[in-house]
XYZ file of C-alpha atoms in Angstrom:
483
model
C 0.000 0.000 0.000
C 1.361 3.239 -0.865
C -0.201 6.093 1.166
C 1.071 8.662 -0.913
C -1.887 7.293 -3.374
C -4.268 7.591 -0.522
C -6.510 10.812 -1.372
C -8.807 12.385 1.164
C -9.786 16.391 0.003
C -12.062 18.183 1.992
C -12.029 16.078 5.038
C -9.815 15.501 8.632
C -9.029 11.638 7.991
C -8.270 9.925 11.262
C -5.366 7.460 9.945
C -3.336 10.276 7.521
C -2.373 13.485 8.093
C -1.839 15.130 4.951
C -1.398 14.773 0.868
C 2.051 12.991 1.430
C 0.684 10.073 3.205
C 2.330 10.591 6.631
C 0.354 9.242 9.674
C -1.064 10.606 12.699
C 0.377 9.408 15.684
C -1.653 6.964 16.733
C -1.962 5.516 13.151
C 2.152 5.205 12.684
C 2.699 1.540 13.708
C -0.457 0.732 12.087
C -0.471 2.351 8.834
C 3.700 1.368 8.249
C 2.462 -2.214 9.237
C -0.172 -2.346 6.231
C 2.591 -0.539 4.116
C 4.426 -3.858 4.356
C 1.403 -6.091 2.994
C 0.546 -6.793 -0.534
C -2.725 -6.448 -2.050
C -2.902 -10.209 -2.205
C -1.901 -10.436 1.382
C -4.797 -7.634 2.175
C -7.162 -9.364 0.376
C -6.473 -12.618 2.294
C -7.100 -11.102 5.806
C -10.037 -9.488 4.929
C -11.421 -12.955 3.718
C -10.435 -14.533 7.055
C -12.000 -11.684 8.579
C -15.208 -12.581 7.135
C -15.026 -16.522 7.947
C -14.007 -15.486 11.085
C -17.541 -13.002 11.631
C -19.648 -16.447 10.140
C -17.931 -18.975 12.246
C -18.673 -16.702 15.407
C -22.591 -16.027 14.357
C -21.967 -12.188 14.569
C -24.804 -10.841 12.770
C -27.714 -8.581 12.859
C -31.564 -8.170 11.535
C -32.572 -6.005 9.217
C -36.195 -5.330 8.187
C -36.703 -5.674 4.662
C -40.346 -5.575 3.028
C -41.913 -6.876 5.841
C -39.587 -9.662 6.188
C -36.988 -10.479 8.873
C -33.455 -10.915 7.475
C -30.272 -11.890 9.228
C -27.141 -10.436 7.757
C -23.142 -11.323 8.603
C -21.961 -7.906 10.435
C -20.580 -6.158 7.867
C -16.974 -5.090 9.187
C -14.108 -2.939 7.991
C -10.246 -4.981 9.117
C -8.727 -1.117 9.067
C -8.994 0.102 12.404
C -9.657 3.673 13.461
C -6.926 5.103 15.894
C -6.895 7.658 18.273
C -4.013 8.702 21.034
C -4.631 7.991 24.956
C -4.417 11.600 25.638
C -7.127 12.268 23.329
C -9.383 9.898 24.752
C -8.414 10.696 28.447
C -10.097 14.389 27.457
C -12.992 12.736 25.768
C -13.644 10.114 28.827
C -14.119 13.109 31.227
C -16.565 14.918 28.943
C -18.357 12.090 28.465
C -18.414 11.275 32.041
C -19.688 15.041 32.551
C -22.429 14.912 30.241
C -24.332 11.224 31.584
C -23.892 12.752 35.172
C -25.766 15.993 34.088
C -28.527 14.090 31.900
C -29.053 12.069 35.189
C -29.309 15.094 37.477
C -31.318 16.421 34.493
C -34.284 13.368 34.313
C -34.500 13.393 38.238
C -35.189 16.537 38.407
C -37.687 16.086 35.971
C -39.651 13.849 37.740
C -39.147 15.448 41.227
C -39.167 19.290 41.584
C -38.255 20.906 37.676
C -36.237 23.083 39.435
C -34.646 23.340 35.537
C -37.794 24.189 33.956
C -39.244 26.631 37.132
C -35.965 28.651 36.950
C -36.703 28.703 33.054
C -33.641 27.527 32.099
C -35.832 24.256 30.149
C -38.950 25.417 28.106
C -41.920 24.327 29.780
C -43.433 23.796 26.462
C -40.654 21.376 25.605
C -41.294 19.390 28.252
C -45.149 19.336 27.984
C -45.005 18.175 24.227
C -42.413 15.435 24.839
C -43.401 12.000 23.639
C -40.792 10.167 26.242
C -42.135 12.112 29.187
C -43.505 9.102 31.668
C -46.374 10.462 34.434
C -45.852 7.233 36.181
C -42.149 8.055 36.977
C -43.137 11.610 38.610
C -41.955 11.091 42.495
C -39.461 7.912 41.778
C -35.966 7.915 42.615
C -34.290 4.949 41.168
C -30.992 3.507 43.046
C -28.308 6.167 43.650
C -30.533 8.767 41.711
C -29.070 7.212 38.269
C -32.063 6.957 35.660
C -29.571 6.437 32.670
C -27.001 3.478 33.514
C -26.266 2.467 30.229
C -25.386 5.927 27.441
C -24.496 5.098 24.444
C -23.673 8.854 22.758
C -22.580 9.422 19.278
C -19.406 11.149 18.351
C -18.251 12.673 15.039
C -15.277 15.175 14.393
C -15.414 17.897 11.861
C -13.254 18.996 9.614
C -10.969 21.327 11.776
C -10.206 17.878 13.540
C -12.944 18.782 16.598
C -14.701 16.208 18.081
C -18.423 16.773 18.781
C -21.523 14.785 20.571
C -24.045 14.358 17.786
C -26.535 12.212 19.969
C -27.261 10.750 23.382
C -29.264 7.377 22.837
C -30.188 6.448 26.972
C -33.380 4.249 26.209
C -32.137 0.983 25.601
C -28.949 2.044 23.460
C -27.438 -0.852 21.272
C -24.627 -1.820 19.479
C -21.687 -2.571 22.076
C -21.530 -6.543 21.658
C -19.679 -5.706 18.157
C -17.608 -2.973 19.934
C -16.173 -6.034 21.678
C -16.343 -8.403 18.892
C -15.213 -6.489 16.424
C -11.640 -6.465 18.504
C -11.958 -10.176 18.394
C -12.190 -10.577 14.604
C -9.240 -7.749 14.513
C -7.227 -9.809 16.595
C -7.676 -12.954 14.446
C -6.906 -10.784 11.478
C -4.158 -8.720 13.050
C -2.498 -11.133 16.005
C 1.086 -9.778 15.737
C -0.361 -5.329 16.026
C -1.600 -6.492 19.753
C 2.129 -8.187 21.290
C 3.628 -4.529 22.383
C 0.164 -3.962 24.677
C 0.307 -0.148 23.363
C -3.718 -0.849 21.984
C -5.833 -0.451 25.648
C -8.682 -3.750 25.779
C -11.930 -2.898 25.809
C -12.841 -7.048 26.538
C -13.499 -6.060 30.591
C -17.472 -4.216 28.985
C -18.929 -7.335 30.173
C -17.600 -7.596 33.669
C -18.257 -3.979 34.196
C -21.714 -4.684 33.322
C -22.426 -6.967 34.953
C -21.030 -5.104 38.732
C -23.351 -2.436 37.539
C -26.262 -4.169 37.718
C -25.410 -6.032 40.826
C -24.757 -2.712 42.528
C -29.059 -1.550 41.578
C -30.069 -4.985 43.340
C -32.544 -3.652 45.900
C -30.777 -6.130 48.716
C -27.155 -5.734 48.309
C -26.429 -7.992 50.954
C -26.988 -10.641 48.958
C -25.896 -12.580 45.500
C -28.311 -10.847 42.938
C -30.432 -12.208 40.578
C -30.206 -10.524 37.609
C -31.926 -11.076 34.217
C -32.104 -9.414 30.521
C -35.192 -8.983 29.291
C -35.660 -8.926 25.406
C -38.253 -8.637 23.215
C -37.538 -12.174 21.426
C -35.390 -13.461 18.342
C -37.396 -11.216 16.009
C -35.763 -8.270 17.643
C -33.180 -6.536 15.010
C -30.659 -6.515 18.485
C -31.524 -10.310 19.662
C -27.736 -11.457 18.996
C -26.512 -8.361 21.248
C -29.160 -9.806 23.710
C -28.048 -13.370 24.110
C -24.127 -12.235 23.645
C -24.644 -10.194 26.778
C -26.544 -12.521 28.506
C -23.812 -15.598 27.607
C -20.984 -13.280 28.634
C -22.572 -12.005 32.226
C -23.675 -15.439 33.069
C -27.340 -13.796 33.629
C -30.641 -15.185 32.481
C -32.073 -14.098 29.167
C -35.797 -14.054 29.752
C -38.934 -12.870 27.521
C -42.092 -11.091 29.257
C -43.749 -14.103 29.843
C -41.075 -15.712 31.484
C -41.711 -13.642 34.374
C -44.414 -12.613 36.564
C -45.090 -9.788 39.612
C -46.434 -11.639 42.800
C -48.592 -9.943 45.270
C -46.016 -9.153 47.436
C -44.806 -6.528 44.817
C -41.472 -8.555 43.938
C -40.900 -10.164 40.234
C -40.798 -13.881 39.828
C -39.239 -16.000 36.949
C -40.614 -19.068 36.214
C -37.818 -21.960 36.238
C -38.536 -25.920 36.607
C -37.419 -25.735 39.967
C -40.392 -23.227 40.941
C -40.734 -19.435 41.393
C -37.244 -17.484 41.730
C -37.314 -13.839 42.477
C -35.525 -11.679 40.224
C -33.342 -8.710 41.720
C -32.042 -6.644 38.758
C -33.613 -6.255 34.877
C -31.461 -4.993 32.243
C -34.517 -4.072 30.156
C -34.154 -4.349 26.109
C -38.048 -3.656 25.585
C -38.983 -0.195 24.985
C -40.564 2.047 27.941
C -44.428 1.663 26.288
C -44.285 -2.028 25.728
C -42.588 -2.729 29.564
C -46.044 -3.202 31.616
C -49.597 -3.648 30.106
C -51.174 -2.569 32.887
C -49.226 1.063 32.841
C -48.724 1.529 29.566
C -49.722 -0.040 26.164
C -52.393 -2.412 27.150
C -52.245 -4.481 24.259
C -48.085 -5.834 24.868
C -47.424 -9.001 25.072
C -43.480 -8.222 25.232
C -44.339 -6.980 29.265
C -44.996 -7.953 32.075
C -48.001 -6.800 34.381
C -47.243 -4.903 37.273
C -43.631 -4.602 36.297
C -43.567 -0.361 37.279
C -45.734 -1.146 40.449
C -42.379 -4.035 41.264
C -39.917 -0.867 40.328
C -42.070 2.078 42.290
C -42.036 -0.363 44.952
C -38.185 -0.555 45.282
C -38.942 -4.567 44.902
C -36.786 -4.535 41.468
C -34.455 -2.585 39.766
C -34.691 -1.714 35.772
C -32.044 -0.757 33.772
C -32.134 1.574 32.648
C -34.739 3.074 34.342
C -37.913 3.714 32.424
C -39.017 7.362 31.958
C -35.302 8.060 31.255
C -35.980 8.764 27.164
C -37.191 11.820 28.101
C -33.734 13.115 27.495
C -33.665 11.097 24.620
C -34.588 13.571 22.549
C -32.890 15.550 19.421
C -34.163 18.549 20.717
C -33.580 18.248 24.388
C -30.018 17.305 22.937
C -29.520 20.930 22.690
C -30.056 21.773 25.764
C -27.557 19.537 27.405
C -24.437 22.415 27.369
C -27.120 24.356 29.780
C -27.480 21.079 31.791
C -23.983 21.009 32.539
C -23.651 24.426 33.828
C -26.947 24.467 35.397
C -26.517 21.193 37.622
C -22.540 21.220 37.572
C -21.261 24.581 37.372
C -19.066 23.853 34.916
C -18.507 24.049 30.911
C -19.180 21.654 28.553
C -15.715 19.533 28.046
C -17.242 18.112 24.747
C -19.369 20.912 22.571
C -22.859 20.117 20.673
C -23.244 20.207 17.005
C -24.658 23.526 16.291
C -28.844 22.981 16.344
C -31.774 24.933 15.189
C -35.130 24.359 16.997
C -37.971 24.226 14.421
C -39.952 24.996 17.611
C -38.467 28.482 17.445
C -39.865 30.957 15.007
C -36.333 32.082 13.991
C -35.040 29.069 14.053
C -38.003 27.539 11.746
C -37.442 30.533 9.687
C -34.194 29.931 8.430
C -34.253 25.925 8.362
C -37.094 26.471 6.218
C -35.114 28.782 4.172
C -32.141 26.024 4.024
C -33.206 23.202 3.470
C -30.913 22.560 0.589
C -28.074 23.289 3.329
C -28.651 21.267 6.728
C -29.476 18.160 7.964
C -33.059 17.825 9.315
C -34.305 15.642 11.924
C -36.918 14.199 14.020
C -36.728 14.284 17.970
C -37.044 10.723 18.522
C -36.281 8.449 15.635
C -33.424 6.457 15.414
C -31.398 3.869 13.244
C -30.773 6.596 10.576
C -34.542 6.688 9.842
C -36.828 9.837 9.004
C -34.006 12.223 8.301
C -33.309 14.549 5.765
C -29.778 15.037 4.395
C -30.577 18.362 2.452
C -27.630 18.874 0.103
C -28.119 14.962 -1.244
C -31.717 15.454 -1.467
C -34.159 16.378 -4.178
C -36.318 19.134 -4.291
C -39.658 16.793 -3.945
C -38.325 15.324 -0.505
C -37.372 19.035 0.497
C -41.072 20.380 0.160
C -42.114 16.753 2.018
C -40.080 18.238 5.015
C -41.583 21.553 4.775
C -44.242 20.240 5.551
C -43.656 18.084 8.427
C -42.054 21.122 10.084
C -44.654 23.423 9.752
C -47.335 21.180 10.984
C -45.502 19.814 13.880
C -42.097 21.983 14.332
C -41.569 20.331 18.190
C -40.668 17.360 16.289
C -37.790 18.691 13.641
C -34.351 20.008 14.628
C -31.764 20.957 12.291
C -27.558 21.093 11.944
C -25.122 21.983 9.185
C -24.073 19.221 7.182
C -20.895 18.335 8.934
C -17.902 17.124 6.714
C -17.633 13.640 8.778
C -14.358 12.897 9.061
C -13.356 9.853 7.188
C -10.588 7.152 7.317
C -9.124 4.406 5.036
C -11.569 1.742 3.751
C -10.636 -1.345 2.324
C -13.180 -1.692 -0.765
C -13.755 -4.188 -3.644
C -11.908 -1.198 -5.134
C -8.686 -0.899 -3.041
C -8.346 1.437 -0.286
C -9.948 4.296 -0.069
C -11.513 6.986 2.526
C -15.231 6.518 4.230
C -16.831 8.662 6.795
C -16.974 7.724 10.277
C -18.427 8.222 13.595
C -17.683 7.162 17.107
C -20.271 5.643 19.888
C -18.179 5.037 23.120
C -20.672 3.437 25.975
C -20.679 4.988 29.961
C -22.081 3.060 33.070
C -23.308 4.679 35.489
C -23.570 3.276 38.770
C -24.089 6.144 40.965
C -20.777 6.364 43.106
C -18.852 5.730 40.267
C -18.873 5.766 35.885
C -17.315 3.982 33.225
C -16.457 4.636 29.639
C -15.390 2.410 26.933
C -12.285 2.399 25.842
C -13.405 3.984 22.381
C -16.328 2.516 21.446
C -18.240 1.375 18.396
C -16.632 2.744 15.252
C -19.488 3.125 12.814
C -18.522 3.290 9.040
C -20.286 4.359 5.415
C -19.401 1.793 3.447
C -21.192 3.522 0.020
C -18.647 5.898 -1.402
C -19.728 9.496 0.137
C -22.707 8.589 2.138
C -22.913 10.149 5.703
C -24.920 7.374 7.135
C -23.356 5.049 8.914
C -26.109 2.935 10.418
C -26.019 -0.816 10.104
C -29.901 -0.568 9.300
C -29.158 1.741 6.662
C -26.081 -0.319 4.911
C -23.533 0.842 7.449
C -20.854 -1.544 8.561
C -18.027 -0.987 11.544
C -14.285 -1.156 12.332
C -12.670 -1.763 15.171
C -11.583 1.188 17.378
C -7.837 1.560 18.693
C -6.970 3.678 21.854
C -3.188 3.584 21.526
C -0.941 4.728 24.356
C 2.369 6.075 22.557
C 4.190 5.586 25.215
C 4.316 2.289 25.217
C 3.931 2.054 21.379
């Protein structure tokens, strides 16, 4: 591979500095590494890569014309690199942000202290489609609503890294995070012998003491189970990988039950055995029949009168979407200084709220400029990437913002950064992002080391979801000085 063919214009690409080919940093023992391989030799190792991602039943379901379809993960052997020092700034914003969002949704439910000193729109809050009434009073464990953030990073041009997203209902996508390192390693075994690439295997573990530390009687071994929604589930291999790797029970609705002393039950041959901890995959609405959407089957009944009662814990805590939300995403820099004191360490993408008349104003009068998008999708879905789009789907979102401009938000179209690709074509640049996972556990937090790199693997697209035809690499956190 000669780098001094690579060609990124117009973009900060995470692997090479400049037109000459020289790497960053973090990419030198890398890049000089794949310097040394032949195309042949490339071309075998991303083969094995793929036997290896079939052989270990990594996969994931896509919804296709009302049909179920299981897909191999489709994965990237390139990594993406970034330096220790880097990260160690990036850990400590992230860390900032979850604690704020936390101090954020109890307040929420308790006194809106936020919104009374008008520092939150009232209005915001009253139109919010993840706002829970049956949370208002409850204060989970430790006050932490949001254990598990999953929030989505992408750096700009001028090299700076922003938080696109915070995803704290039931955010997905860190089983590949973890085997994604394992296919790299398989691929790769001699790039991991100097120890200069930090793990990121201990996720599991870390979960795991998380959710022992919510049990409502920590005297004693939990019981902990994960509930999903069933194999039809586009996440269902995450769910059993987790469940395999923590050693915890992986349990459907009706494999449990609420007895009349308040605590949940799951049903095993051996009789009745109460359940301590749920690390909840099912979305807040489908959770308990009887307080929300009467018609689940994916529930179970009386599962928020368990969790009001202190009998369980859920993970994360239901309610705790309401700061899932593109638009409340702009109000998280506020957050920070409002419950912290302190300044954002990691800065928002620049946002316009169609909700505001100026704002509306000029999104409307750019469409063919920003990216458009609705408060509480996800997976890629019901957005509007106005410089790629056509006039006809322009007008469509004028529309939908001026009948219901609570739901829209808007940002520039950022030039993702990008980083080598290896294609059917040779090597070549794709645009990236970055979601690193925090625990939160009250006393203490967690981040990944990295996180899930996401990757476009069409030739300039900007969506990287796997939903959407994204794929992934693995993500490096090298310390240089041990490199």
């Amino acid at each position: 591979m000669d780098w001094s063919q690579y060609r990124c214009k117009g973009f900060h690409d995470e692997l090479i500095a400049d037109a000459s080919g020289e790497p960053r940093p973090a990419a030198q023992h890398l890049v000089h590494y794949l310097a040394s391989l032949s195309a042949a030799e490339l071309a075998e190792r991303r083969l094995a890569a793929e036997l290896a991602i079939k052989v270990m039943g990594i996969s994931f379901t896509v919804y296709s014309e009302g049909r179920n379809v299981d897909r191999s993960w489709p994965f990237d052997i390139i990594p993406r690199t970034l330096s220790k020092a880097e990260w160690t700034k990036t850990e400590a914003g992230l860390t900032q942000r979850v604690q704020a969002l936390n101090h954020f949704i109890q307040d929420i439910y308790g006194a809106q202290r936020i919104v009374k000193d008008g520092v939150f729109p009232a209005e915001l809050l009253a139109e919010s489609v993840n706002f829970r009434p049956q949370c208002i009073g409850m204060r989970p464990r430790g006050g932490v609503w949001a254990h598990i953030c999953g929030s989505d990073l992408v750096r700009d041009l001028d090299g700076t890294l922003y938080v696109l997203e915070d995803n704290l209902r039931v955010p997905s996508g860190v089983s590949y995070m973890v085997e994604n390192r394992q296919v790299t390693k398989r691929v790769f075994p001699e790039l991991f012998q100097t120890g200069a690439i930090l793990p990121v295997d201990d996720y599991p573990a870390q979960l795991y003491d998380m959710l022992a530390a919510m049990s409502p009687r920590p005297g004693d071994t939990p019981s902990i189970a994960l509930l999903t929604p069933g194999i039809y589930n586009s996440a269902y291999f995450e769910h059993s990988w987790l469940a395999q790797q923590m050693g915890i029970e992986l349990v459907e609705g009706q494999d449990l039950f609420v007895g009349d002393d308040n605590c949940v039950y799951m049903r095993t041959v051996y009789g009745p055995k109460r359940v301590d901890v749920i690390y909840r995959r099912v979305d807040d609405l489908f959770l308990d029949p009887e307080a929300f959407r009467p018609d689940s089957i994916l529930g179970v009944p009386g599962l928020m009168r368990a969790w009001i009662c202190g009998k369980v814990a859920l993970v994360n805590a239901p309610g705790a979407g309401v700061a899932d939300d593109k638009v409340v995403y702009a109000f998280v820099p506020k957050m920070i200084k409002y419950y912290l004191g302190e300044e954002a360490i990691l800065p928002n993408v620049p946002s316009y709220l169609c909700m505001d008349e100026s704002d509306r104003a000029y999104v409307l009068d750019h469409l063919d400029q920003l990216v458009v998008k609705p408060a509480n999708e996800s997976g890629g879905y019901g957005m509007l990437i106005g410089p790629r789009a056509t006039k006809k789907e322009r007008d469509k979102f004028k529309e939908l913002i001026i009948a219901n401009p609570r739901n829209y938000m808007a940002q520039p179209t950022l030039s993702l950064s990008t980083a080598p690709t290896l294609t059917d074509s040779g090597i070549e640049p794709r645009h990236l992002d970055l979601r690193p996972f925090i625990l939160s556990r009250g006393d203490s937090t967690y981040v990944t080391t990295g996180g899930l790199t996401r990757v476009a693997m069409t030739k300039g697209s900007l969506v990287v979801n796997s939903s959407q035809g994204g794929g992934a690499k693995d993500t490096w956190v090298v310390d240089l000085e041990t490199a």
